Amino acid sequence: MPVNPHNEATALSPARTLQVLETALLTTQEPLSVTELRKLFDNALSTAAIVKHLEELRQKWRDSGIELVSVASGWRFQTKAEMQPYLEKLSPQKAPRYSRAVMETLAIIAYHQPVTRGDIEEIRGVSVSGSILKTLVARGWIDEVGHRNVPGKPALFATTQHFLDDLNLRSLQELPPLEEMKALIESDNKQLELPLSEPDTSEPPTC
Amino acid sequence: MPVNPHNEATALSPARTLQVLETALLTTQEPLSVTELRKLFDNALSTAAIVKHLEELRQKWRDSGIELVSVASGWRFQTKAEMQPYLEKLSPQKAPRYSRAVMETLAIIAYHQPVTRGDIEEIRGVSVSGSILKTLVARGWIDEVGHRNVPGKPALFATTQHFLDDLNLRSLQELPPLEEMKALIESDNKQLELPLSEPDTSEPPTC
Amino acid sequence: MSENQVIDPVAAQPVARICGEPLLEIPQDLYIPPDALEVFLDTFQGPLDLLLYLIRKHNLNILDIPMAELTQQYMTYVEMMRVDQLELAAEYLLMTALLIEIKSRMLLPVNPKAETEDERDPRAELVRRLLEYEQIKKAAERLNELPQAERDFSVIQILIEQKAAALLPDVNPDDLRNAWSAILARAKANRHHQIKREALSVRVYMSQVLRDLRGHTQIEFFQLFPASATVAEVVVIFLAILELAKELLLTVSQAQDSGVIFIHAANASQSA
């Protein structure tokens, strides 16, 4: 069967294909989608073929210090958590660890997006300093997606694809689910009966 | 004999050692010196042992699209040139080019260092805007190494190690010889001069 | 037992840990002793957080809080907070006001015509907010437990040979030679331009010597020669030192015959 001369990429051996995929994934910091990876071969390989090769690559690296993972915007190589103690010896400056204020703000944006600064303050019960939002914007985890049509036109914040990538998530659905909280007051009032049942009972509490 | 708990790194198996080295080199774009790599193991491994492992790693990667190379400030992974055609398909936009002014300034600093801005202007015959030097400083390719002891104490600029790394050079001696320059160190050439004369070899100078 | 006792932090066992921070005393009410104020402000995110803690850990009934006394105490430390934590003080104050309002409304008979839940039980809105906050607080903790790039793992990115990262302009050594040739061609065409005649190697080592001197006022002559230097390199380094001395970029001194020779950075004292 003659090889289509315009589809030279199809002529690549499986080993070479794997080599090209591996090189591309090792060189790009941003995850690569399958659509992008197909461009490497002038779209001569099907999505299924690419995915099959990616699985093979994942297997190949299984026993190393790095792993091939699939996150929101595509596939990328990253180090395994067990390597972190070693890597930290090289760079004395620690990765940022965020304060509770930052993490709570992030959680509100992640679970209730899009939200305004006012919404965040309403939930936390304290004012949100501009520096908290700036920290999250600078990290590329949140951005402004619009303005609410109320006086002052406050900016609406939402989480970004980069946020999902950085947390190894493929979508917001993979966020830990919000938990139901135990009731706060021993109620003598039926309407207020927030889930009084203990968490170990089988019945899921309802609000 | 009990293992010193503070020197756990010595207990690493050769395979694990290789894994840690590989991971560290894959995560940093900057070359890592052997001194730095030793830190990964709390200096429990000798320089010779590290180099031996690096050679082993180099062998391991030989048949891939990536190679482990040794440059001026250490070791790093980089793509093989043969991968370039594929990688270019991913990001179709070409890297921008520096203006002639920037290139000439860089050439003067590289071949004629250390020089002041005045020196550069004298050679180029035109004034050198501050932004040109800023561009090169920001790139990490040149820096101030002192001041000339004349009125105004102008800063002296020289190229950096980073410049060599980015151009894949081990030392300034590896810069393309300006004809006779090559003979500098090894020969007993008398007073050498920069090629004021046109390169009398085959190629005509390009503008 | 005094309600607002201050337990000696050294002797005291932490009664609880909040985010790993030991809490050394049990607040019996919302009053925060002045000495512990800063710890408290660091420990709690705000009045909702504090109230939540009191209710969850101490089964505090929000209705049993002695409001009058509490208000008195709150005012004292709100005064103290005002200096640099005015906003936070205001939020605690607001919470106090809210609690007082709830309490006062609870004392009134329920309006039989009340339609909304909030009107039937003034606690409803506060409870809703507390639960919502608690849910987010938990979510934030779990979010923080997820593996995080840079903190728990690194993304692999190795260098693409021949192409600088982030689309920085690409330069290769030949570009440099071409640039230099261009300068020369122009200089020659224009006029007899003054271009200093220097050996590259001397220039290279001049930079190196200056770098070695950086951060030192003086350095021993021999330290400028690496142990690994070849004979040719030693000669060139020496020439570089002489050249630098000639250009007044450094000075050479020797206190006595055959004594130690020191190299001083010429501008070490004056330059910024």
PDB file of C-alpha atoms in Angstrom, chain B residues 26-27 29 66 76-79 81 84 87 91 93 95-98 100 103-104 106-108 110-114 119 122-125 139 141 143-145 147-149 153 156 158-160 163 167-169 172 175-178 181 184-185 192-196 198 205-206, chain C residues 154-165 167-188 191 193-207 210-211 214 230 232-233 236 244 247-249 266-267 270-272:
ATOM      1  CA  LEU B  26      14.129  18.022  34.489  1.00  0.00           C
ATOM      2  CA  THR B  27      12.599  20.665  36.720  1.00  0.00           C
ATOM      3  CA  GLN B  29      15.772  25.293  33.118  1.00  0.00           C
ATOM      4  CA  ILE B  66      16.200  15.118  24.752  1.00  0.00           C
ATOM      5  CA  ARG B  76      20.944  20.625  31.874  1.00  0.00           C
ATOM      6  CA  PHE B  77      18.517  18.782  29.677  1.00  0.00           C
ATOM      7  CA  GLN B  78      17.679  20.291  26.329  1.00  0.00           C
ATOM      8  CA  THR B  79      15.956  19.190  23.182  1.00  0.00           C
ATOM      9  CA  ALA B  81      18.043  19.950  17.219  1.00  0.00           C
ATOM     10  CA  GLN B  84      12.946  21.456  16.360  1.00  0.00           C
ATOM     11  CA  LEU B  87       8.204  21.637  18.167  1.00  0.00           C
ATOM     12  CA  SER B  91       3.978  27.357  18.422  1.00  0.00           C
ATOM     13  CA  GLN B  93       4.808  32.167  15.908  1.00  0.00           C
ATOM     14  CA  ALA B  95      10.651  34.157  18.193  1.00  0.00           C
ATOM     15  CA  PRO B  96      11.192  37.872  17.674  1.00  0.00           C
ATOM     16  CA  ARG B  97      14.603  39.131  16.741  1.00  0.00           C
ATOM     17  CA  TYR B  98      16.704  41.743  18.384  1.00  0.00           C
ATOM     18  CA  ARG B 100      20.608  45.567  14.873  1.00  0.00           C
ATOM     19  CA  MET B 103      22.960  42.933  18.418  1.00  0.00           C
ATOM     20  CA  GLU B 104      25.832  45.278  17.747  1.00  0.00           C
ATOM     21  CA  LEU B 106      25.941  42.882  22.496  1.00  0.00           C
ATOM     22  CA  ALA B 107      28.732  42.029  20.070  1.00  0.00           C
ATOM     23  CA  ILE B 108      30.833  44.933  21.287  1.00  0.00           C
ATOM     24  CA  ALA B 110      31.065  40.285  24.153  1.00  0.00           C
ATOM     25  CA  TYR B 111      34.206  40.837  22.148  1.00  0.00           C
ATOM     26  CA  HIS B 112      35.490  43.938  23.793  1.00  0.00           C
ATOM     27  CA  GLN B 113      34.552  43.683  27.453  1.00  0.00           C
ATOM     28  CA  PRO B 114      34.601  45.359  29.842  1.00  0.00           C
ATOM     29  CA  ASP B 119      33.054  52.914  24.457  1.00  0.00           C
ATOM     30  CA  GLU B 122      32.506  55.347  20.125  1.00  0.00           C
ATOM     31  CA  ILE B 123      32.697  52.064  18.295  1.00  0.00           C
ATOM     32  CA  ARG B 124      29.216  52.160  16.835  1.00  0.00           C
ATOM     33  CA  GLY B 125      29.512  55.817  15.986  1.00  0.00           C
ATOM     34  CA  ARG B 139      17.834  39.279  29.695  1.00  0.00           C
ATOM     35  CA  TRP B 141      23.208  38.574  29.384  1.00  0.00           C
ATOM     36  CA  ASP B 143      25.883  43.210  33.866  1.00  0.00           C
ATOM     37  CA  GLU B 144      27.879  45.934  35.484  1.00  0.00           C
ATOM     38  CA  VAL B 145      31.203  44.705  36.694  1.00  0.00           C
ATOM     39  CA  HIS B 147      33.191  51.586  37.137  1.00  0.00           C
ATOM     40  CA  ARG B 148      35.943  53.199  35.148  1.00  0.00           C
ATOM     41  CA  ASN B 149      37.906  55.591  37.241  1.00  0.00           C
ATOM     42  CA  LYS B 153      32.643  56.993  36.857  1.00  0.00           C
ATOM     43  CA  LEU B 156      31.648  48.940  32.882  1.00  0.00           C
ATOM     44  CA  ALA B 158      30.593  42.627  30.604  1.00  0.00           C
ATOM     45  CA  THR B 159      28.773  39.513  29.503  1.00  0.00           C
ATOM     46  CA  THR B 160      27.578  37.030  32.079  1.00  0.00           C
ATOM     47  CA  PHE B 163      24.891  34.697  28.297  1.00  0.00           C
ATOM     48  CA  LEU B 167      24.350  30.618  23.594  1.00  0.00           C
ATOM     49  CA  ASN B 168      25.498  27.168  24.541  1.00  0.00           C
ATOM     50  CA  LEU B 169      29.065  28.254  25.032  1.00  0.00           C
ATOM     51  CA  LEU B 172      33.978  33.312  25.703  1.00  0.00           C
ATOM     52  CA  LEU B 175      32.629  32.661  20.518  1.00  0.00           C
ATOM     53  CA  PRO B 176      33.071  32.483  16.773  1.00  0.00           C
ATOM     54  CA  PRO B 177      36.654  33.482  16.188  1.00  0.00           C
ATOM     55  CA  LEU B 178      37.089  36.858  14.667  1.00  0.00           C
ATOM     56  CA  MET B 181      41.271  35.612  17.706  1.00  0.00           C
ATOM     57  CA  LEU B 184      45.008  33.958  21.274  1.00  0.00           C
ATOM     58  CA  ILE B 185      45.688  31.568  24.034  1.00  0.00           C
ATOM     59  CA  LEU B 192      46.964  40.623  18.879  1.00  0.00           C
ATOM     60  CA  GLU B 193      44.385  42.868  17.496  1.00  0.00           C
ATOM     61  CA  LEU B 194      40.751  42.723  16.819  1.00  0.00           C
ATOM     62  CA  PRO B 195      40.068  42.308  13.168  1.00  0.00           C
ATOM     63  CA  LEU B 196      40.144  45.851  12.045  1.00  0.00           C
ATOM     64  CA  GLU B 198      37.994  42.917   6.896  1.00  0.00           C
ATOM     65  CA  PRO B 205      30.787  40.634   5.934  1.00  0.00           C
ATOM     66  CA  THR B 206      27.068  40.810   6.250  1.00  0.00           C
TER      67      THR B 206
ATOM     68  CA  SER C 154       6.965  20.936  40.088  1.00  0.00           C
ATOM     69  CA  VAL C 155       6.014  21.159  36.488  1.00  0.00           C
ATOM     70  CA  ILE C 156       8.593  19.806  34.099  1.00  0.00           C
ATOM     71  CA  GLN C 157       9.906  22.254  31.603  1.00  0.00           C
ATOM     72  CA  ILE C 158      13.214  21.699  29.988  1.00  0.00           C
ATOM     73  CA  LEU C 159      14.967  23.971  27.636  1.00  0.00           C
ATOM     74  CA  ILE C 160      14.181  23.910  23.977  1.00  0.00           C
ATOM     75  CA  GLU C 161      17.513  24.131  22.309  1.00  0.00           C
ATOM     76  CA  GLN C 162      17.835  27.008  19.847  1.00  0.00           C
ATOM     77  CA  LYS C 163      14.704  28.680  21.009  1.00  0.00           C
ATOM     78  CA  ALA C 164      14.745  30.854  24.066  1.00  0.00           C
ATOM     79  CA  ALA C 165      11.892  30.382  26.468  1.00  0.00           C
ATOM     80  CA  LEU C 167       9.694  33.754  22.870  1.00  0.00           C
ATOM     81  CA  LEU C 168      12.579  35.915  23.835  1.00  0.00           C
ATOM     82  CA  PRO C 169      14.602  36.881  20.828  1.00  0.00           C
ATOM     83  CA  ASP C 170      16.955  34.190  19.771  1.00  0.00           C
ATOM     84  CA  VAL C 171      20.615  34.894  19.268  1.00  0.00           C
ATOM     85  CA  ASN C 172      23.317  32.564  18.218  1.00  0.00           C
ATOM     86  CA  PRO C 173      27.038  33.149  18.239  1.00  0.00           C
ATOM     87  CA  ASP C 174      27.158  33.703  14.503  1.00  0.00           C
ATOM     88  CA  ASP C 175      24.689  36.558  14.842  1.00  0.00           C
ATOM     89  CA  LEU C 176      27.229  38.193  17.085  1.00  0.00           C
ATOM     90  CA  ARG C 177      30.018  37.782  14.605  1.00  0.00           C
ATOM     91  CA  ASN C 178      27.819  39.210  11.888  1.00  0.00           C
ATOM     92  CA  ALA C 179      26.938  42.176  14.048  1.00  0.00           C
ATOM     93  CA  TRP C 180      30.581  42.801  14.712  1.00  0.00           C
ATOM     94  CA  SER C 181      31.472  42.501  11.051  1.00  0.00           C
ATOM     95  CA  ALA C 182      28.774  45.016  10.274  1.00  0.00           C
ATOM     96  CA  ILE C 183      30.247  47.484  12.702  1.00  0.00           C
ATOM     97  CA  LEU C 184      33.664  47.004  11.198  1.00  0.00           C
ATOM     98  CA  ALA C 185      32.463  47.379   7.663  1.00  0.00           C
ATOM     99  CA  ARG C 186      30.706  50.577   8.596  1.00  0.00           C
ATOM    100  CA  ALA C 187      33.608  51.948  10.555  1.00  0.00           C
ATOM    101  CA  LYS C 188      35.898  51.313   7.648  1.00  0.00           C
ATOM    102  CA  ARG C 191      36.266  57.181   8.444  1.00  0.00           C
ATOM    103  CA  HIS C 193      37.338  55.212  13.365  1.00  0.00           C
ATOM    104  CA  GLN C 194      39.169  54.739  16.593  1.00  0.00           C
ATOM    105  CA  ILE C 195      38.767  51.200  17.676  1.00  0.00           C
ATOM    106  CA  LYS C 196      41.023  50.067  20.420  1.00  0.00           C
ATOM    107  CA  ARG C 197      43.313  47.258  19.599  1.00  0.00           C
ATOM    108  CA  GLU C 198      42.959  44.675  22.245  1.00  0.00           C
ATOM    109  CA  ALA C 199      43.416  40.994  22.511  1.00  0.00           C
ATOM    110  CA  LEU C 200      40.100  39.368  23.287  1.00  0.00           C
ATOM    111  CA  SER C 201      41.595  37.114  25.859  1.00  0.00           C
ATOM    112  CA  VAL C 202      42.923  40.011  27.867  1.00  0.00           C
ATOM    113  CA  ARG C 203      39.515  41.669  27.696  1.00  0.00           C
ATOM    114  CA  VAL C 204      37.819  38.507  28.833  1.00  0.00           C
ATOM    115  CA  TYR C 205      40.037  38.202  31.831  1.00  0.00           C
ATOM    116  CA  MET C 206      39.712  41.873  32.636  1.00  0.00           C
ATOM    117  CA  SER C 207      36.008  41.246  33.197  1.00  0.00           C
ATOM    118  CA  LEU C 210      36.707  42.786  38.049  1.00  0.00           C
ATOM    119  CA  ARG C 211      34.107  40.207  38.953  1.00  0.00           C
ATOM    120  CA  ARG C 214      33.462  42.743  43.298  1.00  0.00           C
ATOM    121  CA  THR C 230      47.261  26.989  32.203  1.00  0.00           C
ATOM    122  CA  ALA C 232      48.885  30.812  28.835  1.00  0.00           C
ATOM    123  CA  GLU C 233      45.974  31.754  31.071  1.00  0.00           C
ATOM    124  CA  VAL C 236      46.789  36.566  30.130  1.00  0.00           C
ATOM    125  CA  LEU C 244      43.194  47.224  34.484  1.00  0.00           C
ATOM    126  CA  GLU C 247      43.036  52.003  33.039  1.00  0.00           C
ATOM    127  CA  LEU C 248      42.932  52.890  36.748  1.00  0.00           C
ATOM    128  CA  LEU C 249      40.323  50.230  37.400  1.00  0.00           C
ATOM    129  CA  ALA C 266      39.938  51.299  42.443  1.00  0.00           C
ATOM    130  CA  ASN C 267      36.471  52.476  43.136  1.00  0.00           C
ATOM    131  CA  GLN C 270      33.573  55.692  46.171  1.00  0.00           C
ATOM    132  CA  SER C 271      31.207  53.729  44.001  1.00  0.00           C
ATOM    133  CA  ALA C 272      27.710  53.104  45.068  1.00  0.00           C
TER     134      ALA C 272
END
